[in-house]
PDB file of C-alpha atoms in Angstrom:
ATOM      1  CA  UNK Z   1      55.564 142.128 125.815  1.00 55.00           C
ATOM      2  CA  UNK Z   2      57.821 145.267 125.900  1.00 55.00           C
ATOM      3  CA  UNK Z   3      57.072 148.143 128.045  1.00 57.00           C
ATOM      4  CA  UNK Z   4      55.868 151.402 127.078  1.00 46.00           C
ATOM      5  CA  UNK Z   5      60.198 153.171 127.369  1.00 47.00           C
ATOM      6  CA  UNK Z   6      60.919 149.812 125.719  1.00 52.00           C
ATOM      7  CA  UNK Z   7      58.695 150.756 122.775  1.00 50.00           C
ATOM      8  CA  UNK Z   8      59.323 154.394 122.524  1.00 47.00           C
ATOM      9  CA  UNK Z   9      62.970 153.953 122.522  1.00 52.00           C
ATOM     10  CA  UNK Z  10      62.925 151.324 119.655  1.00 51.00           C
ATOM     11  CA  UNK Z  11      60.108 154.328 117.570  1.00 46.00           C
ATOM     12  CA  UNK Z  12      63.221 156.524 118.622  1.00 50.00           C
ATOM     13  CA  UNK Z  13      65.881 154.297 117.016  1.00 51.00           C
ATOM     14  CA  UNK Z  14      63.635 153.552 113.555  1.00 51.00           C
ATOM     15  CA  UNK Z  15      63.314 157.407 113.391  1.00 47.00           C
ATOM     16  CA  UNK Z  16      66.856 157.450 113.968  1.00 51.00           C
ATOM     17  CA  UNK Z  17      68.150 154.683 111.440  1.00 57.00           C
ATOM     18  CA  UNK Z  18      65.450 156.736 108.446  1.00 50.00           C
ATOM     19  CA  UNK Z  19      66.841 159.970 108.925  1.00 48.00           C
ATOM     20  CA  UNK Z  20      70.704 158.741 108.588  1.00 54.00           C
ATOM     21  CA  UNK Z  21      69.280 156.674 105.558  1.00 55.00           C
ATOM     22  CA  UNK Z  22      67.722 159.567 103.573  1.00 62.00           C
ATOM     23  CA  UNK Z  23      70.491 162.015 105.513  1.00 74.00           C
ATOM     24  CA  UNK Z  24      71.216 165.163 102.794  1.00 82.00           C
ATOM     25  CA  UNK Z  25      74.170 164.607 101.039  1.00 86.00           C
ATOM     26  CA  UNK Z  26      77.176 166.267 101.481  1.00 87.00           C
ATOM     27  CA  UNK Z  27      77.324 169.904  99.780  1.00 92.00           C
ATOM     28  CA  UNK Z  28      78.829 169.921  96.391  1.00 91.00           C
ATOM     29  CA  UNK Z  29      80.297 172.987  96.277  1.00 92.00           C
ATOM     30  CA  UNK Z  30      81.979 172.516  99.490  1.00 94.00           C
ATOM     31  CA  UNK Z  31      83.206 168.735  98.161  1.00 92.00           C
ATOM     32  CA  UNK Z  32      84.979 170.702  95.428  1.00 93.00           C
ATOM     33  CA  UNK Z  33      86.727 173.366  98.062  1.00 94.00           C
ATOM     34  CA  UNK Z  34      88.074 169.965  99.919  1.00 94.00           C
ATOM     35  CA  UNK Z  35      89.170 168.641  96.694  1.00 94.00           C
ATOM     36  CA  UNK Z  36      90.646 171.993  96.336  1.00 96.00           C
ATOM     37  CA  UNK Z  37      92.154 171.963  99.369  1.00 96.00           C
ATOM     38  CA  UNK Z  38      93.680 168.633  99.185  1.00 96.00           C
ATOM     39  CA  UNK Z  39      95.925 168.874  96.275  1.00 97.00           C
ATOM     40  CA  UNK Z  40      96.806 172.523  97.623  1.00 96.00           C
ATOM     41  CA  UNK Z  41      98.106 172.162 100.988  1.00 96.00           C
ATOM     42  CA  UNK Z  42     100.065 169.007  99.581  1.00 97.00           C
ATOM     43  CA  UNK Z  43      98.309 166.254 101.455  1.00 98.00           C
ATOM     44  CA  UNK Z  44      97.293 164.374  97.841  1.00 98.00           C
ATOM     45  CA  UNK Z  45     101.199 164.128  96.633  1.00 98.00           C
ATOM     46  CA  UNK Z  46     102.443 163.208 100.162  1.00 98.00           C
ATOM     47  CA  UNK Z  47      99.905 159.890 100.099  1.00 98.00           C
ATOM     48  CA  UNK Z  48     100.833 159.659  96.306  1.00 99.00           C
ATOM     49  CA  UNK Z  49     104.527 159.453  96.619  1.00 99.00           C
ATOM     50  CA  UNK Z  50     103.876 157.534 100.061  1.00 99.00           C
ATOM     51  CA  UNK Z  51     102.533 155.001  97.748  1.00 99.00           C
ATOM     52  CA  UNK Z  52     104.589 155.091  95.397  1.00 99.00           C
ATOM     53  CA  UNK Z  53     107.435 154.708  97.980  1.00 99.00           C
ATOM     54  CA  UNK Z  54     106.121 151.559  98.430  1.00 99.00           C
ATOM     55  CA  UNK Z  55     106.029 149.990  95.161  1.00 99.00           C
ATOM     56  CA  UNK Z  56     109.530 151.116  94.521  1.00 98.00           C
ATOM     57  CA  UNK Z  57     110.504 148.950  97.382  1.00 98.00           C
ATOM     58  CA  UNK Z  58     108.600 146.007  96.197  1.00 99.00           C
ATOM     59  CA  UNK Z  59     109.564 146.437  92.635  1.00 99.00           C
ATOM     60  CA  UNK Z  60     113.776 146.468  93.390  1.00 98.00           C
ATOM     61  CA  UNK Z  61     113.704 143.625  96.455  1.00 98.00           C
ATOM     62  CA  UNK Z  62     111.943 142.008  93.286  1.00 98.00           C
ATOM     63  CA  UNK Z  63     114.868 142.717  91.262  1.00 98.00           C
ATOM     64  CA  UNK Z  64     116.971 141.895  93.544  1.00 97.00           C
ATOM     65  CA  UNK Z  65     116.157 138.646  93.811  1.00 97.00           C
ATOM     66  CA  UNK Z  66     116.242 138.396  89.851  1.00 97.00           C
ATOM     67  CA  UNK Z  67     119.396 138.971  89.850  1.00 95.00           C
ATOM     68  CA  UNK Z  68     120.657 136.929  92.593  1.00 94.00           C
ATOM     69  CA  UNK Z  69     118.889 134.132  90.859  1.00 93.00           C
ATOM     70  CA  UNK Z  70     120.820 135.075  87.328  1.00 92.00           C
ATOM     71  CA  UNK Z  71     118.168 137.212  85.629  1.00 87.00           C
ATOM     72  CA  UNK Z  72     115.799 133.719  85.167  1.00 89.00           C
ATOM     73  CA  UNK Z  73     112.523 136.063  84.844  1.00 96.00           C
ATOM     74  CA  UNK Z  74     111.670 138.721  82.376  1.00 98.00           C
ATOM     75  CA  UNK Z  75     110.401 141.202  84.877  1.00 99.00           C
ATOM     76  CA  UNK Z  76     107.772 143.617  83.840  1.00 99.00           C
ATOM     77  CA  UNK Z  77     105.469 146.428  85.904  1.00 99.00           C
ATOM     78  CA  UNK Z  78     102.415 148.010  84.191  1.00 99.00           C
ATOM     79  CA  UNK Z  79     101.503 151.586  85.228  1.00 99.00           C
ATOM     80  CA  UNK Z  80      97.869 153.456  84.121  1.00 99.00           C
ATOM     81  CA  UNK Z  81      98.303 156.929  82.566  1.00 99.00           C
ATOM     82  CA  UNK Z  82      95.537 159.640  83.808  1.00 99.00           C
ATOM     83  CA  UNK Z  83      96.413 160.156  87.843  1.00 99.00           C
ATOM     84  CA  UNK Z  84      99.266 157.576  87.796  1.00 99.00           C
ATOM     85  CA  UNK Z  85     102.065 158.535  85.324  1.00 99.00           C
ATOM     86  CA  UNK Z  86     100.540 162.280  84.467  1.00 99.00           C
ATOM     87  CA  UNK Z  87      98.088 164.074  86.219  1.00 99.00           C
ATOM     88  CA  UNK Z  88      95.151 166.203  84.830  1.00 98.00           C
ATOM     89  CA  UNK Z  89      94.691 168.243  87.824  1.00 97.00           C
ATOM     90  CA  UNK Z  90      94.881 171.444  85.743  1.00 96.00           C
ATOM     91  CA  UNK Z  91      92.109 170.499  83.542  1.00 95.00           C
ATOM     92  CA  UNK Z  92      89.570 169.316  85.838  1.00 95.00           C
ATOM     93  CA  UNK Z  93      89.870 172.512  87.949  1.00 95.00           C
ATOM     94  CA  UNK Z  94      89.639 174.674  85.400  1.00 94.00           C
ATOM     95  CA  UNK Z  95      86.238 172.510  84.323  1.00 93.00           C
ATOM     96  CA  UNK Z  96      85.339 172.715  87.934  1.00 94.00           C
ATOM     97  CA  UNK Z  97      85.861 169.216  88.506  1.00 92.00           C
ATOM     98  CA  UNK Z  98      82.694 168.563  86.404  1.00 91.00           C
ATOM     99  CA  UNK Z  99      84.304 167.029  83.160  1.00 90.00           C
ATOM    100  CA  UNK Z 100      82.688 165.177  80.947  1.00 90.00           C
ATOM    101  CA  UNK Z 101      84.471 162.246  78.705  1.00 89.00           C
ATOM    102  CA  UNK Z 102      84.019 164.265  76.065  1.00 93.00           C
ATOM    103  CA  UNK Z 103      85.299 167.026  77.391  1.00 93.00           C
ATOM    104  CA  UNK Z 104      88.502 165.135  78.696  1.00 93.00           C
ATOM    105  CA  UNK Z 105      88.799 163.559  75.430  1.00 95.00           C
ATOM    106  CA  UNK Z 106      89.792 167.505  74.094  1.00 96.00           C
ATOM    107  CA  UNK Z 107      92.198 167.980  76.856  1.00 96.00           C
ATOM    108  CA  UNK Z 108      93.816 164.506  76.165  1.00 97.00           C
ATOM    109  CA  UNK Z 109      94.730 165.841  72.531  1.00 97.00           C
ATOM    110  CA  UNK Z 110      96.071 168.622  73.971  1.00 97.00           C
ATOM    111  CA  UNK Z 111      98.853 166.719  75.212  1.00 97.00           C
ATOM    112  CA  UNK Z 112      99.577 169.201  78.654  1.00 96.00           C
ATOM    113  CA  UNK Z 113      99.453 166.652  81.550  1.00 98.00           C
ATOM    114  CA  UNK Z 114     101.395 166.894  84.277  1.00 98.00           C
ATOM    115  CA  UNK Z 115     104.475 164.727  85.105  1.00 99.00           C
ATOM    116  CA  UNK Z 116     104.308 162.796  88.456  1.00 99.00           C
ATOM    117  CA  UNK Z 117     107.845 163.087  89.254  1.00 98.00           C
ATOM    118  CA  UNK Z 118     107.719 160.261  91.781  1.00 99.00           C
ATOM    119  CA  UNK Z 119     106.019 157.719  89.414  1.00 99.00           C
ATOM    120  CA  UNK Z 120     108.471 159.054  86.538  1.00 99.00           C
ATOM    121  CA  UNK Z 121     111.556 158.496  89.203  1.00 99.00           C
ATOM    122  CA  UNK Z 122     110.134 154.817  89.855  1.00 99.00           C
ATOM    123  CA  UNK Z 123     109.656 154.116  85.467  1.00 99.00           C
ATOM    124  CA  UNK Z 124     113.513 155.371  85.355  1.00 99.00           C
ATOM    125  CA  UNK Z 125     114.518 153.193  88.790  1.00 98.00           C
ATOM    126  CA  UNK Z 126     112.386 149.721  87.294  1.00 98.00           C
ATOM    127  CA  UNK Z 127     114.644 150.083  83.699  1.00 98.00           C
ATOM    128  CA  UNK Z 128     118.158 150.353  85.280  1.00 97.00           C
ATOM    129  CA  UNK Z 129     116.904 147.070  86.698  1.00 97.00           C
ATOM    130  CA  UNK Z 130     116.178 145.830  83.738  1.00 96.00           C
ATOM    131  CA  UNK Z 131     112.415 145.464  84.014  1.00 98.00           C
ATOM    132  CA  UNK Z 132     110.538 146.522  81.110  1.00 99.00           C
ATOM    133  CA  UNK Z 133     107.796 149.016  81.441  1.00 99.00           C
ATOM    134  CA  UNK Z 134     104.192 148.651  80.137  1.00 99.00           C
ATOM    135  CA  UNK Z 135     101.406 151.144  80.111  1.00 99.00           C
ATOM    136  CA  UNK Z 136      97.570 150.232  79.832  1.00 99.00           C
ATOM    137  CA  UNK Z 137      95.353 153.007  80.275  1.00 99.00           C
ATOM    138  CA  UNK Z 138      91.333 153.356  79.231  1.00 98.00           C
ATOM    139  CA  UNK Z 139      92.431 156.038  76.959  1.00 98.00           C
ATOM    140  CA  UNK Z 140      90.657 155.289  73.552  1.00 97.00           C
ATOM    141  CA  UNK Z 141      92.930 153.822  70.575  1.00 98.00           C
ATOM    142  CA  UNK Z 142      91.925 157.264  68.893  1.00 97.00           C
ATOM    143  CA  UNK Z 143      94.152 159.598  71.639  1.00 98.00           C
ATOM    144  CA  UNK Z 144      97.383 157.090  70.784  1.00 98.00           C
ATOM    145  CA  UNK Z 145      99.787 159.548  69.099  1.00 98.00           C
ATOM    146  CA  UNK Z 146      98.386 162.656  71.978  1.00 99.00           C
ATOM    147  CA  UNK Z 147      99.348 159.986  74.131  1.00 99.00           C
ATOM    148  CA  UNK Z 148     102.745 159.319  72.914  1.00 99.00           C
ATOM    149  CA  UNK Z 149     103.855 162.382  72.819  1.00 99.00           C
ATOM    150  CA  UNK Z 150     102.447 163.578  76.385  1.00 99.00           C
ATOM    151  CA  UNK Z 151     104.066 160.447  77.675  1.00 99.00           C
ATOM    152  CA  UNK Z 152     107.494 161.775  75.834  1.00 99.00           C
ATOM    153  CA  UNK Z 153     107.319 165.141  76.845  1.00 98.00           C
ATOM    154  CA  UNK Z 154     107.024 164.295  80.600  1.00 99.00           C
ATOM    155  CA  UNK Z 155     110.032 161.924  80.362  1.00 99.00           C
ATOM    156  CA  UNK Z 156     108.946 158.740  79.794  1.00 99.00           C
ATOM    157  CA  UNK Z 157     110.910 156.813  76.885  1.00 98.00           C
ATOM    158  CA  UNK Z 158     111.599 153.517  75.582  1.00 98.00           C
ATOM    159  CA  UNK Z 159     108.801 151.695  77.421  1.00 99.00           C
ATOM    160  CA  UNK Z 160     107.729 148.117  76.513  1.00 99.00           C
ATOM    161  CA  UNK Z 161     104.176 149.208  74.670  1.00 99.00           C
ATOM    162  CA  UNK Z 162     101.108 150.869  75.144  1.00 99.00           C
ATOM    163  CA  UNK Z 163      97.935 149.681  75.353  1.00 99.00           C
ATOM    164  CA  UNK Z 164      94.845 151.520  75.115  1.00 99.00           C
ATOM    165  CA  UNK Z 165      91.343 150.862  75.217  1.00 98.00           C
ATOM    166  CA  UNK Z 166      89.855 149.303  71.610  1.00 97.00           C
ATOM    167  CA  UNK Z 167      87.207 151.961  70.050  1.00 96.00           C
ATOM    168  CA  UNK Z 168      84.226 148.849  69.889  1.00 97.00           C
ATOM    169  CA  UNK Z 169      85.009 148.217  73.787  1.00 97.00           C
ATOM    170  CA  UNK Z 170      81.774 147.714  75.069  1.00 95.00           C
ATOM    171  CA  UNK Z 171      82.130 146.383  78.512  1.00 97.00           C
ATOM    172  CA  UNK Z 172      80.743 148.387  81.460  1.00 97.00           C
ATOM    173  CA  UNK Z 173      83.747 148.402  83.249  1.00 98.00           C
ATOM    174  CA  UNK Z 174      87.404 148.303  82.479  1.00 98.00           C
ATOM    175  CA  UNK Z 175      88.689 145.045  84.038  1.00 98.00           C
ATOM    176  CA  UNK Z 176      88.364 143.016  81.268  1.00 98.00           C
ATOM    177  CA  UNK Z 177      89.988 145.000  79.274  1.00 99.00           C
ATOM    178  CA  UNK Z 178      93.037 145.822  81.860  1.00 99.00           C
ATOM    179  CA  UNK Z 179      93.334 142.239  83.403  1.00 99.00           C
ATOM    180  CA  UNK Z 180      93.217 140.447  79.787  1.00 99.00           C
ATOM    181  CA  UNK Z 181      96.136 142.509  78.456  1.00 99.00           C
ATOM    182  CA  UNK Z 182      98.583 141.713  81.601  1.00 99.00           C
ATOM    183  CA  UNK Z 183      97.313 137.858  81.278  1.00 99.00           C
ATOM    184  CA  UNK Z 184      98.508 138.771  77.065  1.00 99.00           C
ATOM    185  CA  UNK Z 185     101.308 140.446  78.330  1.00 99.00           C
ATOM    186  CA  UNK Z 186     102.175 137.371  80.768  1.00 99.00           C
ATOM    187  CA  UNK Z 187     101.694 135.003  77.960  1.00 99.00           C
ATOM    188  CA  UNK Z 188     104.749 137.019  76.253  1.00 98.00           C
ATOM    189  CA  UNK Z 189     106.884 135.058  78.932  1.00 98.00           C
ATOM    190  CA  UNK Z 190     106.821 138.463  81.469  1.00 99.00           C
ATOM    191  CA  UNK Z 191     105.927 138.278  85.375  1.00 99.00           C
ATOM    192  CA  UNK Z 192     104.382 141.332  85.905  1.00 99.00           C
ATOM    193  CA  UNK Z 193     105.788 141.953  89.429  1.00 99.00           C
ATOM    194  CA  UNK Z 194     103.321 145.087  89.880  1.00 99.00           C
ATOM    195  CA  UNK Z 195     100.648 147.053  88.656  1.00 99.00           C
ATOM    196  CA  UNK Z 196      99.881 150.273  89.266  1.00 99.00           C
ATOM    197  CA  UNK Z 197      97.094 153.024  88.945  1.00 99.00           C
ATOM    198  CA  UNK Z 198      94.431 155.039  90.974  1.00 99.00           C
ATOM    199  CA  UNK Z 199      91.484 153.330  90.193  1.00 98.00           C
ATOM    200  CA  UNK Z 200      90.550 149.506  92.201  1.00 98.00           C
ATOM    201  CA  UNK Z 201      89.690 148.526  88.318  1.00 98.00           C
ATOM    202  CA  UNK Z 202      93.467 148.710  87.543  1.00 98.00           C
ATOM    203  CA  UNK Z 203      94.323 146.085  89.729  1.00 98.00           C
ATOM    204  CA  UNK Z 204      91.652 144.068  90.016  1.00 98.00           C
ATOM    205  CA  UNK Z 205      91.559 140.756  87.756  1.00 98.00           C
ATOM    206  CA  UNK Z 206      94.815 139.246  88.439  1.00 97.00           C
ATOM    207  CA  UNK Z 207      98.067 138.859  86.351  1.00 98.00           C
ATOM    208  CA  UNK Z 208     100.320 140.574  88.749  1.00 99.00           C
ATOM    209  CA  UNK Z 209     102.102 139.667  91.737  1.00 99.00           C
ATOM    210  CA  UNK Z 210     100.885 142.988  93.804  1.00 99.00           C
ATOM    211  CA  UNK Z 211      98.604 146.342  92.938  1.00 99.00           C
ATOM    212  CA  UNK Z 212      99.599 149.354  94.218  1.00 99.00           C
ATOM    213  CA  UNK Z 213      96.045 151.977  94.350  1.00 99.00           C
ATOM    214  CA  UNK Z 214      97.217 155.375  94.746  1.00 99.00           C
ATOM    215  CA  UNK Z 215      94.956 158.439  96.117  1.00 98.00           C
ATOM    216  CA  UNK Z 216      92.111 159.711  93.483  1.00 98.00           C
ATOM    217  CA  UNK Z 217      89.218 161.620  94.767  1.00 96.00           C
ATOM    218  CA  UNK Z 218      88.481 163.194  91.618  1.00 95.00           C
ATOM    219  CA  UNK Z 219      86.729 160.546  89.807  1.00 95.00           C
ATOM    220  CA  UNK Z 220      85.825 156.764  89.643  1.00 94.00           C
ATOM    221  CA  UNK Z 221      86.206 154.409  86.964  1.00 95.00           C
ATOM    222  CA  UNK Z 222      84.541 151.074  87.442  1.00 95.00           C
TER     223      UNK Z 222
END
């Protein structure tokens, strides 16, 4: 039988253990001004080209050994679009970082993000080696030619295709989708040696030897 401090320091602790379960939320205005302040003072390109540092290494010792082994492999990376190869920063501040899909759909047609010019330095580093470049993004089949010519006006050329999301995809999250077109890719005879994006959905599923997840507060895709 516990005593009577025994028992009123275990009421203590259940009182404790409801208030940090029902505990207020953080405010969302304030969320924003750290969003805000994150991409401002330089801290959210620092861990993105940190990152990106990274899987430049990976992707030339990869090379590297390619070559030393006479080019056997067809060596391939895939990279996502939105907050991986361009960055829509602009747009969702000036929505307040309240977006909808619909509402990002009009700014993809617009064709105004922003080149990465870490992750455009990596695309240009993996072709002198002689690995082809794929991109697979959730963008809809619909947004290909705003796409293209985004993609084109930020510097990327001559990659190995561009896969986007079919209009009937139904699926709650992307993964199938993602994962099934490196396995397709793969099936071409490639060895995807990386994949990259900011969302744990681009690299989860397999069909690559490593995934590189860069920083994205802004949003989640599952």
């Amino acid at each position: 039988m516990t005593s009577l401090p025994q028992r009123i320091s275990l009421v203590f602790l259940l009182l404790f253990n409801i208030s940090t379960l029902f505990a207020e939320p953080q405010n969302l205005g304030l969320l924003k001004n750290e969003l805000i302040h994150y991409h401002d003072d330089g801290e959210y390109e620092k861990e993105f080209n940190t990152v990106v540092c990274k899987a430049q290494h990976y992707i030339d010792k990869r090379a590297a050994q390619n070559n030393q082994r006479g080019n056997k492999q067809k060596l391939a990376i895939v990279l996502d679009i939105d907050e991986t190869s361009l960055s829509n920063y602009r747009s969702m501040s000036e929505h307040n970082f309240s977006i909808t899909r619909t509402g990002f759909a009009r700014e993809i047609l617009k064709s105004r993000g922003a080149v990465f010019a870490s992750m455009l330095q990596l695309f240009q580093d993996a072709q002198r080696h002689n690995i082809t470049v794929f991109f697979v993004s959730g963008r809809n089949t619909s947004e290909r030619q705003a796409t293209e010519k985004n993609l084109r006006s930020a510097g990327y050329n001559n990659w190995g295709g561009l896969f986007l999301k079919p209009m009937d995809y139904k699926e709650p999250s992307i993964i199938p989708f993602k994962s099934g077109t490196r396995q397709a890719i793969e099936a071409k005879g490639y060895t995807i040696v990386a994949t990259i994006g900011d969302q744990f959905s681009d690299l989860k599923g397999g069909f690559a030897e490593k995934g590189f997840k860069l920083p994205n507060p802004y949003y989640y895709l599952p």
